[in-house]
CSV table of C-alpha atoms and ligand atoms in Angstrom, one decimal:
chain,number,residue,atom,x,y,z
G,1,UNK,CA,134.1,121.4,75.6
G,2,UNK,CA,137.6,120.5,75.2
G,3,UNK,CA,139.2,118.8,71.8
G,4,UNK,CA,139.7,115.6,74.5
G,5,UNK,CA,136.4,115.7,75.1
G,6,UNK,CA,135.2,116.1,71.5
G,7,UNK,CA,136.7,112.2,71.0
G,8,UNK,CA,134.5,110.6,73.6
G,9,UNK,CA,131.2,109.5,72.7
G,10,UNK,CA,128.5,111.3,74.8
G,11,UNK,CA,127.1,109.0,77.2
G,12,UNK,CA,123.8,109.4,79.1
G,13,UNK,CA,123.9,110.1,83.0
G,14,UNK,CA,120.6,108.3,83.2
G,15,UNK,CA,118.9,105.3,81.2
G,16,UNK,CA,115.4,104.2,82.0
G,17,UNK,CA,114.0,101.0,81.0
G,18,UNK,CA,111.0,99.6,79.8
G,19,UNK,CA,111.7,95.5,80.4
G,20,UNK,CA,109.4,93.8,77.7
G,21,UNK,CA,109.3,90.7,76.8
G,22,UNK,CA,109.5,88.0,79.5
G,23,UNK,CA,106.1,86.0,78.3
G,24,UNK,CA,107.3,85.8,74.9
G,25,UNK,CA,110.5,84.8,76.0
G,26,UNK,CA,109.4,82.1,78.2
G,27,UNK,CA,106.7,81.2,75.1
G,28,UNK,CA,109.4,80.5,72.6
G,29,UNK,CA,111.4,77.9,75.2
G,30,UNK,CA,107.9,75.8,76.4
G,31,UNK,CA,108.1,77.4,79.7
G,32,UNK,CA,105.7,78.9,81.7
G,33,UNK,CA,105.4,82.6,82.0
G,34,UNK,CA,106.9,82.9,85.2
G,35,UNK,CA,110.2,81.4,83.8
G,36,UNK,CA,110.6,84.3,81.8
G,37,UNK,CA,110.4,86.9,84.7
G,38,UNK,CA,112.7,84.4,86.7
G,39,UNK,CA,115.5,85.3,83.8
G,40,UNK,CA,114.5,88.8,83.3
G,41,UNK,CA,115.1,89.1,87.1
G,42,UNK,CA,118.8,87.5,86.3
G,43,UNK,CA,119.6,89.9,83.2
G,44,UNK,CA,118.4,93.2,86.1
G,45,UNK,CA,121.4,92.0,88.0
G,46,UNK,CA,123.5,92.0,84.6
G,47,UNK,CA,122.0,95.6,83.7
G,48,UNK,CA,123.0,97.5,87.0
G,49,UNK,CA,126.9,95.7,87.3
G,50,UNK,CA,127.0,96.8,83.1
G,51,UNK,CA,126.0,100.3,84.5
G,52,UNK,CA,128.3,100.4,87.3
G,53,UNK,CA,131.2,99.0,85.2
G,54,UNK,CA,130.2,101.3,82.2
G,55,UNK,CA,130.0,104.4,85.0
G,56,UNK,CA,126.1,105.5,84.3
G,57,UNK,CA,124.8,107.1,87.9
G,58,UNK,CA,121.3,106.9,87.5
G,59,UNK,CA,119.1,103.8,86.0
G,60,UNK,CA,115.4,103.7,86.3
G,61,UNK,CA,114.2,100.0,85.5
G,62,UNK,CA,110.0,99.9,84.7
G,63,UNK,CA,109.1,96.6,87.0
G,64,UNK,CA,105.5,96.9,87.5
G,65,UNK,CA,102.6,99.0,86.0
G,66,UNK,CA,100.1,100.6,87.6
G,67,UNK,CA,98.2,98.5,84.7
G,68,UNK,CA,99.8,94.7,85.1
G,69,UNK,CA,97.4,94.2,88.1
G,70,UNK,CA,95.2,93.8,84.9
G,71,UNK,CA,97.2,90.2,84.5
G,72,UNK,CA,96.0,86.9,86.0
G,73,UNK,CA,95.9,86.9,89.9
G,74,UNK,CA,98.6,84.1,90.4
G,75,UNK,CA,100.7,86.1,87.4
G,76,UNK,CA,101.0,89.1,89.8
G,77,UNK,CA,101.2,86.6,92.8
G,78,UNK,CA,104.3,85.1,91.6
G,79,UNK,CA,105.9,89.0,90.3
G,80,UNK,CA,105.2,89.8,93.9
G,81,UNK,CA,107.1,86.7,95.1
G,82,UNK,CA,109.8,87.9,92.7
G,83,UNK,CA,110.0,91.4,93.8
G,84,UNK,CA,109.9,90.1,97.7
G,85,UNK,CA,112.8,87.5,96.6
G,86,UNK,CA,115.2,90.3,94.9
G,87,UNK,CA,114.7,92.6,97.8
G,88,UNK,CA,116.2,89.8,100.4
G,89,UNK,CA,118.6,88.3,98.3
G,90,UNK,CA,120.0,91.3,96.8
G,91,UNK,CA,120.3,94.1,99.0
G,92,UNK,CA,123.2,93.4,100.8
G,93,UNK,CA,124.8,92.8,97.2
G,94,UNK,CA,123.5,95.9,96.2
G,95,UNK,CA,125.2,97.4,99.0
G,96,UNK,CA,128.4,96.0,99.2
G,97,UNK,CA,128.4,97.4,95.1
G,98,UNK,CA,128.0,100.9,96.0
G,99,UNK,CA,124.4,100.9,94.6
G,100,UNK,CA,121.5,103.0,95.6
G,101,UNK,CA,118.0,101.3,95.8
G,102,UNK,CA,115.0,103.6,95.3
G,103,UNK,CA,111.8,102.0,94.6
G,104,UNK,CA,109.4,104.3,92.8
G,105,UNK,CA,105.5,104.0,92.7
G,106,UNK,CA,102.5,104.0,94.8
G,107,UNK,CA,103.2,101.6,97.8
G,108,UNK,CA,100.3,101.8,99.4
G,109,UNK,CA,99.0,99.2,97.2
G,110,UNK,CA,102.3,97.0,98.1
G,111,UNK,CA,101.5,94.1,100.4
G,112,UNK,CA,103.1,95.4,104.5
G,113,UNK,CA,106.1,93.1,104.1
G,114,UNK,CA,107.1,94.0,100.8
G,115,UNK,CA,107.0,97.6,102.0
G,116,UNK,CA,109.1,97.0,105.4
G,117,UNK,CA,111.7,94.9,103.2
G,118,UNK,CA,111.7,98.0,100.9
G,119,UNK,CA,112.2,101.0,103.5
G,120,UNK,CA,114.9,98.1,105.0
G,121,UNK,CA,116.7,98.4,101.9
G,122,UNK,CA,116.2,101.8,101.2
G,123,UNK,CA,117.8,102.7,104.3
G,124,UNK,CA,120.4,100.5,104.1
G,125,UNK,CA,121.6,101.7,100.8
G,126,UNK,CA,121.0,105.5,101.1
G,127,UNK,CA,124.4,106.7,101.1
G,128,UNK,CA,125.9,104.8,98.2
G,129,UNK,CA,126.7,106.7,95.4
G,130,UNK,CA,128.4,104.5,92.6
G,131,UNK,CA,124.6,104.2,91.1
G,132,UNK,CA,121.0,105.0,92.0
G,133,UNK,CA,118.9,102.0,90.9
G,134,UNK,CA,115.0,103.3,90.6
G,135,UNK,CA,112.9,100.6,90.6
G,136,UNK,CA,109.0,101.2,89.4
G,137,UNK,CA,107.0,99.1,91.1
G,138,UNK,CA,103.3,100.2,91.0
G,139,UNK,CA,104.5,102.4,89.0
G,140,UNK,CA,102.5,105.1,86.6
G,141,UNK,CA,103.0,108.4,84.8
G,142,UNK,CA,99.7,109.8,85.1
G,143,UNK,CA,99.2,108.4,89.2
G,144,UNK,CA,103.2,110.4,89.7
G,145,UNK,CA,101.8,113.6,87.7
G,146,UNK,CA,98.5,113.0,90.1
G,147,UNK,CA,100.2,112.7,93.0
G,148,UNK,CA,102.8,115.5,92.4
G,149,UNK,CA,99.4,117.9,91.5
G,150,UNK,CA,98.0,117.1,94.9
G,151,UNK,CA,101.0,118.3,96.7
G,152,UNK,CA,101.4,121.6,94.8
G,153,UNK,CA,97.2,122.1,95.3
G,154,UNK,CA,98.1,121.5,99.2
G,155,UNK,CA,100.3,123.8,99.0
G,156,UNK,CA,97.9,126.7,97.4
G,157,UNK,CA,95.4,125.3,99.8
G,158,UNK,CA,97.7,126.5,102.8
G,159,UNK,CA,97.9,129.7,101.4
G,160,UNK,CA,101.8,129.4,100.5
G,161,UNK,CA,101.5,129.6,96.9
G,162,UNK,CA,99.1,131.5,94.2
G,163,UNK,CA,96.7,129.6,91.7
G,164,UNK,CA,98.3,132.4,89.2
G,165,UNK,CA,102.0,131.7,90.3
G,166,UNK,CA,101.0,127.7,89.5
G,167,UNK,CA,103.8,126.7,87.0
G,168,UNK,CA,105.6,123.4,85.7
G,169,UNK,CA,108.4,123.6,88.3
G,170,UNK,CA,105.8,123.0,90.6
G,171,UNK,CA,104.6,119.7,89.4
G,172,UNK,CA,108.6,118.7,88.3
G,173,UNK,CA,109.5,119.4,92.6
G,174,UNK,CA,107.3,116.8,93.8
G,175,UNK,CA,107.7,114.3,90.9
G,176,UNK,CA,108.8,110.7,91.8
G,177,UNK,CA,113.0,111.5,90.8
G,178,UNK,CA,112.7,115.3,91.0
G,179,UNK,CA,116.3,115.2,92.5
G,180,UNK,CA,117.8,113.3,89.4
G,181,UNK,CA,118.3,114.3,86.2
G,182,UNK,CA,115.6,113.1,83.7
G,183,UNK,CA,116.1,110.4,81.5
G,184,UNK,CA,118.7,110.8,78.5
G,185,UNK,CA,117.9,107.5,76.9
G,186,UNK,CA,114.8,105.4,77.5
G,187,UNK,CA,115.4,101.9,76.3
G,188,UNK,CA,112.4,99.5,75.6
G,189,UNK,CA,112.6,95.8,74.7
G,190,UNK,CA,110.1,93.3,73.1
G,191,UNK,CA,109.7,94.9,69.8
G,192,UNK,CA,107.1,97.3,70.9
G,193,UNK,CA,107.0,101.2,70.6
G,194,UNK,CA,105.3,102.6,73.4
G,195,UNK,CA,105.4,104.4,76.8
G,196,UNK,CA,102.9,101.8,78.3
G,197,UNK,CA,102.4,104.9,80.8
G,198,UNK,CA,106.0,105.2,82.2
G,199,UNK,CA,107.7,108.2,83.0
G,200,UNK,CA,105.4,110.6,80.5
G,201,UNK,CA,106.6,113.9,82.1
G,202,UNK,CA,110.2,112.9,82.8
G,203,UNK,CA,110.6,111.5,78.5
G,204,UNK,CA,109.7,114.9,77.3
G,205,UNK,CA,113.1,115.4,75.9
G,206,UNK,CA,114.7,111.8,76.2
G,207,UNK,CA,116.2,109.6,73.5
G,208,UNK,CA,114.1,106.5,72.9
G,209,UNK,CA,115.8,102.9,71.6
G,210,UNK,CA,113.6,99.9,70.7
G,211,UNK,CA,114.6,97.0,70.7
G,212,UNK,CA,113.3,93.7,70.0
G,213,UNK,CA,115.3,91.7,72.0
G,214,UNK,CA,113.4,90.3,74.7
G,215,UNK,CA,114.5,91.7,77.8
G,216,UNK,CA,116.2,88.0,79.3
G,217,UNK,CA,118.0,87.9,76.1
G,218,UNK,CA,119.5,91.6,76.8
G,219,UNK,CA,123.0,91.5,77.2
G,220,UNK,CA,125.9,93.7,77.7
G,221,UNK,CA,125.9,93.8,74.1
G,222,UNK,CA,122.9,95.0,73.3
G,223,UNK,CA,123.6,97.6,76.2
G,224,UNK,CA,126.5,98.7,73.8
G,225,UNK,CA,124.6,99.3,70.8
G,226,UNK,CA,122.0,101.3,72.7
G,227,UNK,CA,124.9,103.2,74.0
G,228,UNK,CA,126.2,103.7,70.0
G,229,UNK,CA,123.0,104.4,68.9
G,230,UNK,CA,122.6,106.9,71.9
G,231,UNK,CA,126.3,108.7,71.1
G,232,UNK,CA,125.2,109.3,67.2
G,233,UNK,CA,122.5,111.2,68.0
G,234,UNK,CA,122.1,115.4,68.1
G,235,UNK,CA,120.0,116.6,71.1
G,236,UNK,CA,118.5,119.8,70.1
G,237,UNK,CA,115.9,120.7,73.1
G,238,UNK,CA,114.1,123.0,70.5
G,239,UNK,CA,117.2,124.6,68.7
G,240,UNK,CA,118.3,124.3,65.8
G,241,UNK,CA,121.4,122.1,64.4
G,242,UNK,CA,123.6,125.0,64.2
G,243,UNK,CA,122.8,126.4,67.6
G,244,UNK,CA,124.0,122.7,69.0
G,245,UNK,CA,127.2,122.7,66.9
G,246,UNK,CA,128.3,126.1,68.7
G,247,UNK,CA,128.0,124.8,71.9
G,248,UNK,CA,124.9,126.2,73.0
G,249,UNK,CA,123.4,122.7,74.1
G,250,UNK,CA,121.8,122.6,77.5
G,251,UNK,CA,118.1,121.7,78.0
G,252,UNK,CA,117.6,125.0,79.9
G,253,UNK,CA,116.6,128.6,78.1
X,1,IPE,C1,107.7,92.4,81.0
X,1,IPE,O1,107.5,91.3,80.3
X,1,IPE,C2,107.5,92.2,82.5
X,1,IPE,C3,106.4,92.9,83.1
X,1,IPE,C4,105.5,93.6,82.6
X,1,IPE,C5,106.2,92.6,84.5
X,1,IPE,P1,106.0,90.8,79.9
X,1,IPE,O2,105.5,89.9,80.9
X,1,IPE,O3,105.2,92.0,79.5
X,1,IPE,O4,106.3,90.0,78.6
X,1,IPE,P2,105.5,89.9,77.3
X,1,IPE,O5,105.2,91.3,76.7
X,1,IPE,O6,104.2,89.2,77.6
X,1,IPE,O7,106.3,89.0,76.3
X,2,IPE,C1,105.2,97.7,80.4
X,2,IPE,O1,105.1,96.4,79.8
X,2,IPE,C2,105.4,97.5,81.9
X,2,IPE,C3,106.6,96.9,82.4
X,2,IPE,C4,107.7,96.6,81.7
X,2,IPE,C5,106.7,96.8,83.8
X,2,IPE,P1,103.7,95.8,79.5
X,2,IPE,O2,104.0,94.5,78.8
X,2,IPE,O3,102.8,95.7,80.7
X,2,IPE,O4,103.1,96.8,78.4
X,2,IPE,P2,101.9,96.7,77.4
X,2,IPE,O5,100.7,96.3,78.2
X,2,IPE,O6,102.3,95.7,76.4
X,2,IPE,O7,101.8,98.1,76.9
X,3,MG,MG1,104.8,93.0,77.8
């Protein structure tokens, strides 16, 4: 590391984020629910053109759950609707910004038009390189680690690899963002402190920053302070504080 480099604050390649809080939000001004993911849909447009201003290339935003299809029918109706809306109305913006659109997350359960809209947008965006936006929708840890499993046991069922040469790397390939690098700071709003079944094999070694603002009420400058917070902090990957200090910092042996 150079002495110029030693003055800037260390600033994560990618953020993920856990967007809690659009019910409560929506509670505390009389509105319905749906209000709430209307303005949390506004404050996702804020969070990529913070990123693209602030330089961060990767950003993984947590939409949908593999679990909020647990919420009332018309409640997942209308996030649906919302999803459908963004992916119209905001591709072409997203484009003409440079960004990347990835949508992460089993689609088969995604009604046919939301899928077309989303291999429309995919495709249209695919070169851009200012900032890959992830977006989880349908989204969960265990149904990636499931379906990134399957593919390695196809693979041993083809003959091409050995049930004793099985290891990690094998799951990581076929991951959903096994070409990005994992996480460096997970940010989750609302208050609560939980993975609500995110990206479990991805966060092994990610910083985590709650917050309890309520995601429409997360600014630029509550962006900042997760960036401080982020900066202040010694990332050890299993070695000690000394080892860091002399350089020897890298996630890998
Ligand atoms: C997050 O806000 C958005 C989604 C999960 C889709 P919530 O809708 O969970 O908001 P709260 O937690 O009820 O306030
Ligand atoms: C997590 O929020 C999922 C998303 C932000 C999409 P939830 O509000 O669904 O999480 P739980 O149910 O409170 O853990
Ligand atoms: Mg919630």
């Amino acid at each position: 590391m150079s002495s110029a480099d030693e003055n800037l604050p260390a600033m994560p390649r990618h953020i993920a984020v856990i967007m809690d809080g659009n019910g409560r939000w929506a509670y505390r001004q009389h509105l319905p629910r749906v209000a709430g993911h209307r303005r949390g849909a506004e404050v996702v447009r804020e969070m990529v053109q913070s990123c693209v201003d602030i330089g961060i290339p990767y950003l993984t935003l947590f939409a949908f759950s593999t679990e909020n299809w647990r919420r009332p029918v018309l409640e997942v109706r209308l996030l649906m609707n919302l999803f459908r809306l963004l992916l119209r109305r905001e591709a072409r913006k997203l484009h003409e910004n440079g960004v990347r659109l990835c949508i992460i997350g089993d689609r088969s359960a995604l009604d046919c038009d939301i899928r077309q809209l989303v291999e429309e947008a995919e495709a249209l965006t695919c070169n851009n390189k200012r900032l890959q936006l992830n977006l989880a929708v349908n989204y969960g840890g265990r149904w990636d680690i499931v379906q990134a499993a399957r593919a390695a046991m196809a693979a041993v069922q083809a003959g091409e690899l050995a049930p004793e040469d099985f290891s990690e790397a094998h799951i990581a390939q076929h991951l959903c963002l096994a070409d990005i690098p994992e996480p460096d700071l997970l940010i989750r709003t609302g208050g609560e402190e939980r993975i609500s079944n995110f990206l479990i094999w991805q966060l092994a070694y990610t910083e985590f920053y709650f917050s309890d603002t309520l995601w429409p009420d997360f600014d630029r400058m509550a962006l900042e302070y997760a960036l401080q917070s982020f900066a202040h902090r010694q990332r050890r990957f299993g070695r000690t504080g000394d080892q860091v200090l002399e350089g020897d910092c890298s996630a890998s042996d």
